[in-house]
Amino acid sequence: MIRLDELTKVFGTPAGDITAADRIDMEVPEGEICVLLGPSGCGKTTTMKMVNRLVEPTSGRIFIDGTDVTKTDPITLRRRIGYVIQQIGLFPNKTVEENICAVPDLLGWDRKKSRSRAAELLELVALDPAVFLKRFPKELSGGQQQRVGVIRALAADPPVMLMDEPFGAIDPINREVIQDEFLRMQSEIKKTIMFVSHDIDEAVKMADRIAIFDSGKLIQYDTPDDLLAHPKNNFIADFVGGDRTLKRLRLITVEEAMMKDPPRVTADDSLSDAVAKMEEHGHQSIIMVGPRGRARGAIRLSDARGQKGRVGEHYSKLPTTVRINEDLRNAVSAMFSADETWLACVDDDGNYKGYITQRGITHILGATYRDQ
Amino acid sequence: MDTILELTLQHIQIVAVAVGLAILTGVPIGIAITQDQRAADTVLYIAAIIITVPSIALFGVMIPILSLIGQGIGYVPAVIAILLYSQLPIIRNTYTAIANVDPALREAARGIGMTPLQRLRQVEIPLAIPVIMAGVRTAVVMNIGVAAIAAYIGAGGLGQLISRGISQTDPRQLVAGALAVSILAIAADFFLLWLQKRLTPRGLSVKRG
């Protein structure tokens, strides 16, 4: 847990004092990612750098796991806090292994222990230790360097991590990959993380909570969904963007939004049974499943009414399906590209789990406004 | 030939001792002045002034001063002169190399909890080695020439051949001395280039692939 108490930084400049961080009060709960967000010069980076005292606070206090660290020796403090920066900052004269072991070596760990830890960590980010341990940073691609930068920060297993736009210098495609990889890792290691970003989409994706800063002040500190649904003022609303409701699509999975236990038919059912089921539920079409419950196709009410025969003879193929663990953004995108108003939702094995409709999605997005 | 070899060894010894001492003083000074811009400007200015003093004049100035300890001429003033001339290339290159270490690396080093000394030893100096060594090369090559002039104050070395060649109007000695000095300078430069490559951390010279 990280707690900031009235944390303030005033920089003296020839043009007068500048308050870079003005009485910041916030708490990052254990195991959560808090993204500090805002335009440049808003105080987010200054605030983060006060936590490991790269910037010495003017006043206020910092607590890590309940202990006041405002007056502890900064060198000792930094060795207990993982630190990742945008420019990565791998030491080019050291091998990947030596880079990862930098903090354990400073802490005087047993060499064997730190070296095996380095190999373990490389595997965690899908880099083969046999290949990469003895390489130099210059021999790695940007994405590989950033992965090594992240695991270097994890090497001594610090409870707290600070990340300063860690994925900012990576091309968009690799950034998505590394972000996903990092989130998977975080779900296991559960570090308490302060993460500086200027990208609202990254923040929505990575954060358990988002803190938005402006001119040195913490303006709003909320979960991504609350922030997008209820921006506190015009500055926040402008900052998160006019499409903020669409951004919330990312935060909801298909599983949460779909109608569960949907009616279904099999190939052997008669068309009249299918029509009866659709009419019972008020649906315009129904999904046909295979023997093991996989979604195989669909029958339209208009096609089936008055026809004789079995479902298996008349079904049409599904234009597309959506997986239940995807977010609503993907679902909406699939709907638009297939020109459908609803989609069948399947699990990883293709089993039919539910359906999702455009109306259902609008309803979910509207729900938090009606609650107010 | 025996004397040429002896004179060459003498020559090498003067330059090696002087530049060796210059490294021991210049590198720490170069590192120290990265902490203070005004100190850096002053030190580099003084070193630049020293290097503009003609060597003959410098030897002349040192004679009365060093005579106080009975070393007015010979080996000691030669070493001191070369030591002084070497300061500029060594201090300047050290200063430039350390000051130009990527700020991101310095921040990463601070951020993971290195002390200023650990930062120097593990990051900044290894990265500065190629540039510092380039300064040492400049100092050595330049001062092999200065050491030749030191023969006039009785320091020995290949300059003796040249000065004798002039005073005895013997072009053979003159040319032999001049050639030997040139060859020595070129050989020293190659040797130091090799050494520079050896001392450069491998991670700085590898290519992607």
PDB file of C-alpha atoms in Angstrom, chain A residues 80 149 151 166 178 215 273 297 323:
ATOM      1  CA  ARG A  80      12.929  -1.663  -1.943  1.00  0.00           C
ATOM      2  CA  GLY A 149      13.469  -3.234 -17.894  1.00  0.00           C
ATOM      3  CA  ILE A 151      11.753  -7.598 -14.758  1.00  0.00           C
ATOM      4  CA  PRO A 166       6.915   2.399 -19.087  1.00  0.00           C
ATOM      5  CA  ILE A 178       3.400  -5.902 -23.523  1.00  0.00           C
ATOM      6  CA  SER A 215      -1.626  22.155 -12.399  1.00  0.00           C
ATOM      7  CA  ASP A 273     -40.373 -26.547 -32.214  1.00  0.00           C
ATOM      8  CA  GLY A 297     -25.674 -21.863 -36.826  1.00  0.00           C
ATOM      9  CA  ARG A 323     -15.853 -14.872 -26.958  1.00  0.00           C
TER      10      ARG A 323
END
